[in-house]
Short mmCIF file of C-alpha atoms in Angstrom, two decimals:
data_model
loop_
_atom_site.label_atom_id
_atom_site.label_comp_id
_atom_site.label_asym_id
_atom_site.label_seq_id
_atom_site.Cartn_x
_atom_site.Cartn_y
_atom_site.Cartn_z
CA MET X 1 0.00 0.00 0.00
CA ARG X 2 1.49 3.33 -1.08
CA ILE X 3 1.69 5.82 1.82
CA VAL X 4 1.88 9.62 1.71
CA ASP X 5 2.62 11.36 5.00
CA ALA X 6 0.53 14.54 4.75
CA HIS X 7 1.99 16.33 7.77
CA VAL X 8 5.68 16.61 8.57
CA HIS X 9 7.95 19.51 9.54
CA VAL X 10 11.54 20.16 8.57
CA TRP X 11 13.63 23.01 9.87
CA ASP X 12 17.12 24.23 10.70
CA ALA X 13 16.87 26.51 13.72
CA ASP X 14 20.49 27.60 13.30
CA ALA X 15 20.18 28.56 9.64
CA VAL X 16 16.67 30.07 9.82
CA PRO X 17 15.34 31.11 13.25
CA ILE X 18 12.14 29.44 14.50
CA PRO X 19 10.63 31.91 17.03
CA TRP X 20 8.93 29.29 19.19
CA PHE X 21 11.89 26.90 19.30
CA ARG X 22 13.51 26.25 22.68
CA ASP X 23 16.17 23.70 23.55
CA ASP X 24 14.05 22.38 26.45
CA LEU X 25 11.27 21.21 24.10
CA GLY X 26 13.09 17.97 23.38
CA LEU X 27 13.21 18.66 19.65
CA PRO X 28 16.25 18.64 17.37
CA ARG X 29 17.68 21.98 16.27
CA GLN X 30 17.95 20.47 12.80
CA ALA X 31 14.92 18.46 11.72
CA ALA X 32 16.68 17.68 8.48
CA ALA X 33 15.05 16.46 5.29
CA ALA X 34 17.77 13.80 4.97
CA ARG X 35 16.94 12.42 8.41
CA LEU X 36 13.23 12.41 7.57
CA ALA X 37 13.95 10.66 4.27
CA GLN X 38 15.65 7.83 6.13
CA GLU X 39 12.68 7.50 8.51
CA LEU X 40 10.26 7.41 5.57
CA ALA X 41 12.32 4.90 3.63
CA ASP X 42 12.67 2.60 6.65
CA ALA X 43 8.89 2.73 7.22
CA GLY X 44 7.98 2.19 3.57
CA VAL X 45 6.46 5.66 3.14
CA SER X 46 6.77 6.99 -0.41
CA SER X 47 6.57 10.77 0.13
CA ALA X 48 5.61 13.51 2.55
CA ILE X 49 4.14 17.02 2.59
CA ALA X 50 6.14 19.50 4.65
CA VAL X 51 4.21 22.08 6.67
CA GLN X 52 6.07 25.29 7.51
CA ALA X 53 6.94 25.35 11.21
CA ALA X 54 6.90 29.13 11.70
CA ASP X 55 5.85 31.98 9.43
CA SER X 56 8.74 34.06 8.11
CA VAL X 57 9.37 34.62 4.41
CA ALA X 58 12.97 33.51 4.95
CA GLU X 59 11.80 30.18 6.33
CA ALA X 60 9.25 29.78 3.53
CA GLU X 61 11.99 30.29 0.96
CA TRP X 62 14.30 27.86 2.80
CA LEU X 63 11.57 25.22 3.06
CA THR X 64 10.53 25.52 -0.58
CA ALA X 65 14.13 25.31 -1.76
CA THR X 66 14.71 22.28 0.49
CA ALA X 67 11.64 20.51 -0.88
CA ALA X 68 12.67 21.23 -4.47
CA ARG X 69 15.88 19.24 -3.90
CA ASP X 70 14.37 16.42 -1.91
CA PRO X 71 12.79 13.39 -3.63
CA TYR X 72 10.62 12.56 -0.61
CA LEU X 73 9.15 16.02 -0.02
CA ARG X 74 8.53 18.06 -3.18
CA ARG X 75 5.25 19.47 -1.73
CA VAL X 76 4.99 22.16 0.97
CA VAL X 77 2.30 23.99 2.91
CA LEU X 78 3.26 27.50 3.97
CA GLN X 79 2.17 29.33 7.10
CA TYR X 80 -0.15 32.35 7.11
CA THR X 81 0.04 34.97 9.82
CA PRO X 82 -3.08 37.15 10.00
CA ALA X 83 -2.28 40.85 9.89
CA PRO X 84 -4.43 43.88 8.95
CA GLY X 85 -3.91 44.79 5.31
CA ARG X 86 -1.86 41.71 4.49
CA ALA X 87 -2.26 40.56 0.89
CA ALA X 88 -4.34 37.43 0.45
CA GLY X 89 -2.27 34.31 0.61
CA ALA X 90 1.06 36.11 1.07
CA THR X 91 3.52 36.62 -1.76
CA ALA X 92 5.13 33.23 -1.14
CA VAL X 93 2.02 31.32 -2.25
CA ALA X 94 2.77 31.97 -5.89
CA PHE X 95 6.54 31.61 -5.94
CA SER X 96 6.75 27.84 -6.47
CA PRO X 97 4.57 25.08 -7.89
CA ALA X 98 5.73 23.00 -4.91
CA VAL X 99 3.45 25.10 -2.68
CA VAL X 100 0.23 23.11 -2.48
CA GLY X 101 -1.46 25.01 0.34
CA VAL X 102 -1.33 27.50 3.17
CA ARG X 103 -2.00 26.84 6.84
CA ALA X 104 -3.68 29.34 9.12
CA ALA X 105 -2.59 28.41 12.65
CA VAL X 106 -5.24 30.34 14.59
CA PRO X 107 -6.24 28.50 17.79
CA GLN X 108 -5.84 31.73 19.76
CA TYR X 109 -8.61 33.48 17.82
CA ALA X 110 -12.38 33.63 18.37
CA ALA X 111 -14.47 30.48 18.07
CA ASP X 112 -16.13 31.72 14.87
CA LEU X 113 -12.78 32.88 13.36
CA SER X 114 -14.37 36.27 12.67
CA ASP X 115 -11.29 38.10 13.98
CA VAL X 116 -8.77 36.33 11.72
CA ASP X 117 -7.77 39.15 9.38
CA GLY X 118 -7.80 38.21 5.70
CA LEU X 119 -9.07 34.65 6.15
CA ASP X 120 -11.85 34.92 3.57
CA ALA X 121 -9.55 36.64 1.10
CA LEU X 122 -6.99 33.89 1.66
CA ALA X 123 -9.63 31.23 1.03
CA ASP X 124 -10.63 32.96 -2.20
CA HIS X 125 -7.03 33.15 -3.36
CA LEU X 126 -6.31 29.51 -2.61
CA GLY X 127 -9.47 28.30 -4.31
CA ALA X 128 -8.63 30.32 -7.40
CA THR X 129 -5.13 28.80 -7.56
CA ALA X 130 -6.26 25.21 -6.76
CA ARG X 131 -4.49 25.09 -3.41
CA THR X 132 -5.75 23.96 -0.04
CA LEU X 133 -6.42 26.00 3.08
CA GLU X 134 -5.28 24.16 6.18
CA LEU X 135 -6.53 25.13 9.63
CA LEU X 136 -4.82 24.52 12.96
CA ILE X 137 -7.72 25.23 15.30
CA ARG X 138 -9.33 24.37 18.64
CA PRO X 139 -12.23 21.92 18.88
CA ASP X 140 -14.74 24.74 19.49
CA GLN X 141 -13.59 26.38 16.24
CA LEU X 142 -14.49 23.34 14.13
CA PRO X 143 -18.00 24.59 13.27
CA ALA X 144 -16.34 27.75 11.91
CA ALA X 145 -14.38 25.59 9.48
CA ALA X 146 -17.70 24.33 8.09
CA ALA X 147 -19.06 27.88 7.83
CA LEU X 148 -15.89 29.01 6.05
CA SER X 149 -16.17 26.10 3.63
CA ARG X 150 -19.77 26.96 2.79
CA ARG X 151 -18.73 30.54 2.04
CA HIS X 152 -15.95 29.25 -0.23
CA PRO X 153 -17.19 26.01 -1.80
CA ASP X 154 -14.41 26.00 -4.41
CA THR X 155 -11.67 25.93 -1.75
CA ALA X 156 -10.55 22.65 -0.20
CA ILE X 157 -10.22 23.07 3.57
CA VAL X 158 -8.18 20.64 5.67
CA VAL X 159 -8.34 20.53 9.47
CA CYS X 160 -5.02 19.55 11.06
CA HIS X 161 -4.94 16.90 13.81
CA LEU X 162 -8.74 16.33 13.61
CA GLY X 163 -9.10 19.68 15.37
CA LEU X 164 -8.10 17.83 18.53
CA GLY X 165 -4.37 17.45 18.94
CA ALA X 166 -3.46 16.64 22.53
CA ARG X 167 -6.90 17.44 23.92
CA THR X 168 -9.46 14.99 25.25
CA ALA X 169 -11.75 13.37 22.69
CA ASP X 170 -14.93 14.27 24.56
CA ALA X 171 -18.55 14.75 23.50
CA ALA X 172 -18.03 18.45 22.77
CA TRP X 173 -15.19 17.67 20.36
CA LEU X 174 -17.20 14.94 18.64
CA SER X 175 -20.19 17.24 18.17
CA ALA X 176 -17.97 19.98 16.77
CA LEU X 177 -16.20 17.53 14.47
CA ALA X 178 -19.57 16.36 13.17
CA GLU X 179 -20.43 19.96 12.29
CA ALA X 180 -17.11 20.38 10.45
CA ALA X 181 -17.68 17.13 8.55
CA SER X 182 -21.16 18.26 7.51
CA ALA X 183 -19.53 20.61 4.99
CA PRO X 184 -18.40 18.45 2.05
CA GLY X 185 -15.45 20.73 1.32
CA VAL X 186 -13.83 20.02 4.70
CA SER X 187 -11.31 17.19 5.11
CA ALA X 188 -9.00 16.35 8.01
CA LYS X 189 -5.62 14.93 8.89
CA VAL X 190 -5.22 12.02 11.27
CA SER X 191 -2.06 13.50 12.74
CA GLY X 192 -0.64 14.84 15.99
CA LEU X 193 -2.93 12.64 18.09
CA ASP X 194 -0.36 10.72 20.19
CA PHE X 195 -2.08 7.36 19.99
CA ALA X 196 0.52 5.77 22.26
CA ALA X 197 -0.45 8.07 25.14
CA ARG X 198 -4.18 7.68 24.48
CA GLY X 199 -4.11 3.90 24.52
CA ALA X 200 -5.58 1.42 22.07
CA ASP X 201 -9.24 1.66 23.12
CA GLU X 202 -9.50 5.46 23.02
CA SER X 203 -7.50 5.61 19.79
CA ARG X 204 -9.77 3.11 18.04
CA GLU X 205 -12.91 4.91 19.20
CA LEU X 206 -11.49 8.27 18.11
CA LEU X 207 -10.80 7.03 14.58
CA ARG X 208 -14.04 5.06 14.35
CA SER X 209 -15.86 8.35 14.95
CA ALA X 210 -13.70 10.27 12.46
CA PHE X 211 -14.21 7.72 9.68
CA ALA X 212 -17.95 7.55 10.35
CA LEU X 213 -18.19 11.33 9.95
CA PHE X 214 -15.77 12.03 7.08
CA GLY X 215 -15.27 8.74 5.29
CA ALA X 216 -11.85 7.65 4.10
CA GLU X 217 -12.05 9.95 1.07
CA ARG X 218 -11.81 13.01 3.34
CA LEU X 219 -9.20 11.74 5.79
CA MET X 220 -5.45 11.37 5.41
CA TYR X 221 -2.51 10.08 7.40
CA GLY X 222 0.05 12.45 8.92
CA SER X 223 2.86 11.66 11.34
CA ASP X 224 3.54 15.21 12.63
CA TRP X 225 7.26 14.33 12.49
CA PRO X 226 9.38 15.30 14.43
CA MET X 227 6.86 16.63 16.99
CA SER X 228 5.42 13.14 17.40
CA THR X 229 8.76 11.41 17.82
CA ARG X 230 9.91 13.08 21.04
CA THR X 231 8.81 9.98 22.96
CA THR X 232 8.43 7.36 20.22
CA THR X 233 9.79 6.44 16.79
CA TYR X 234 8.38 7.15 13.36
CA ALA X 235 7.73 3.44 12.83
CA GLU X 236 5.78 3.32 16.11
CA VAL X 237 3.65 6.31 15.09
CA LEU X 238 2.79 4.57 11.83
CA ALA X 239 2.07 1.26 13.59
CA ALA X 240 -0.16 2.94 16.19
CA THR X 241 -2.13 4.63 13.41
CA ARG X 242 -2.62 1.31 11.64
CA GLN X 243 -3.78 -0.34 14.86
CA ALA X 244 -6.30 2.43 15.58
CA LEU X 245 -7.97 2.28 12.16
CA PRO X 246 -11.41 0.74 11.75
CA PRO X 247 -11.77 -2.01 9.13
CA LEU X 248 -11.25 -0.50 5.67
CA SER X 249 -11.94 -1.78 2.19
CA PRO X 250 -9.01 -1.70 -0.27
CA ALA X 251 -10.43 1.48 -1.85
CA GLU X 252 -10.86 3.14 1.54
CA ALA X 253 -7.34 2.18 2.56
CA ARG X 254 -5.90 3.68 -0.64
CA ALA X 255 -7.84 6.90 -0.04
CA PHE X 256 -6.67 7.25 3.55
CA TRP X 257 -3.03 6.35 3.05
CA SER X 258 -2.41 8.33 -0.15
CA GLY X 259 -5.42 9.13 -2.33
CA THR X 260 -6.89 11.98 -0.28
CA ALA X 261 -3.51 13.69 0.07
CA ASP X 262 -2.76 13.33 -3.64
CA ARG X 263 -6.18 14.64 -4.62
CA LEU X 264 -6.10 17.66 -2.32
CA SER X 265 -2.41 18.46 -2.75
CA PRO X 266 -1.39 17.38 -6.26
CA PHE X 267 2.25 17.73 -7.21
CA THR X 268 2.37 20.03 -10.22
CA ALA X 269 6.07 20.74 -10.76
#
């Protein structure tokens, strides 16, 4: 089964500063593409999509140039920082065909995302250029992802980490996820969920719910490397994801492991 990892990060904190990086986070200062390539090859993963870790133009240029040289990456998602008067999508969106989307990391904003400057303009721009809009959001912001999708039906919207991340998969999250999934233009990444810490039973129930709401054609695998490998290995992240999956048909398995990512983020270079 061909596998695309739809959510990894690469960086070099010495070459290009990462504002949030601290040595006490347990992360490498160089999350190098070569190191990732070895992890992917060892796990039998064919390619990955790199998501920008911070938001500077210098880092975007570094990441895009890195991906252009790397046979496992080739596709990148850049970061959007809301700011009054900022041009839709940022200049970097257009500078390389390797850029397949832009992520708005906005969990600190209002539940309805109404205070995220330029978000609708960004969605318009990405839809017009056949790129995805990714959202890193809180569970209570998930209904806003559905509302945004309905305002921009030509824009593919992808929710990172099932809108959950390290939080508890409670009834409020499930209800909000159901609202997000009710908009057909919204998909999600099964990433950043730390299945090892959650345990097998909770992990299986979490993914059973996600597949029931979205279907395999709107879900995709992501490792969140190297964030996810502070306490485990890449191979263990992949194995835990496999173990948490509900029974899938061959077509559903192809969609989850590679088809959704390829459809939403096609490589055009």
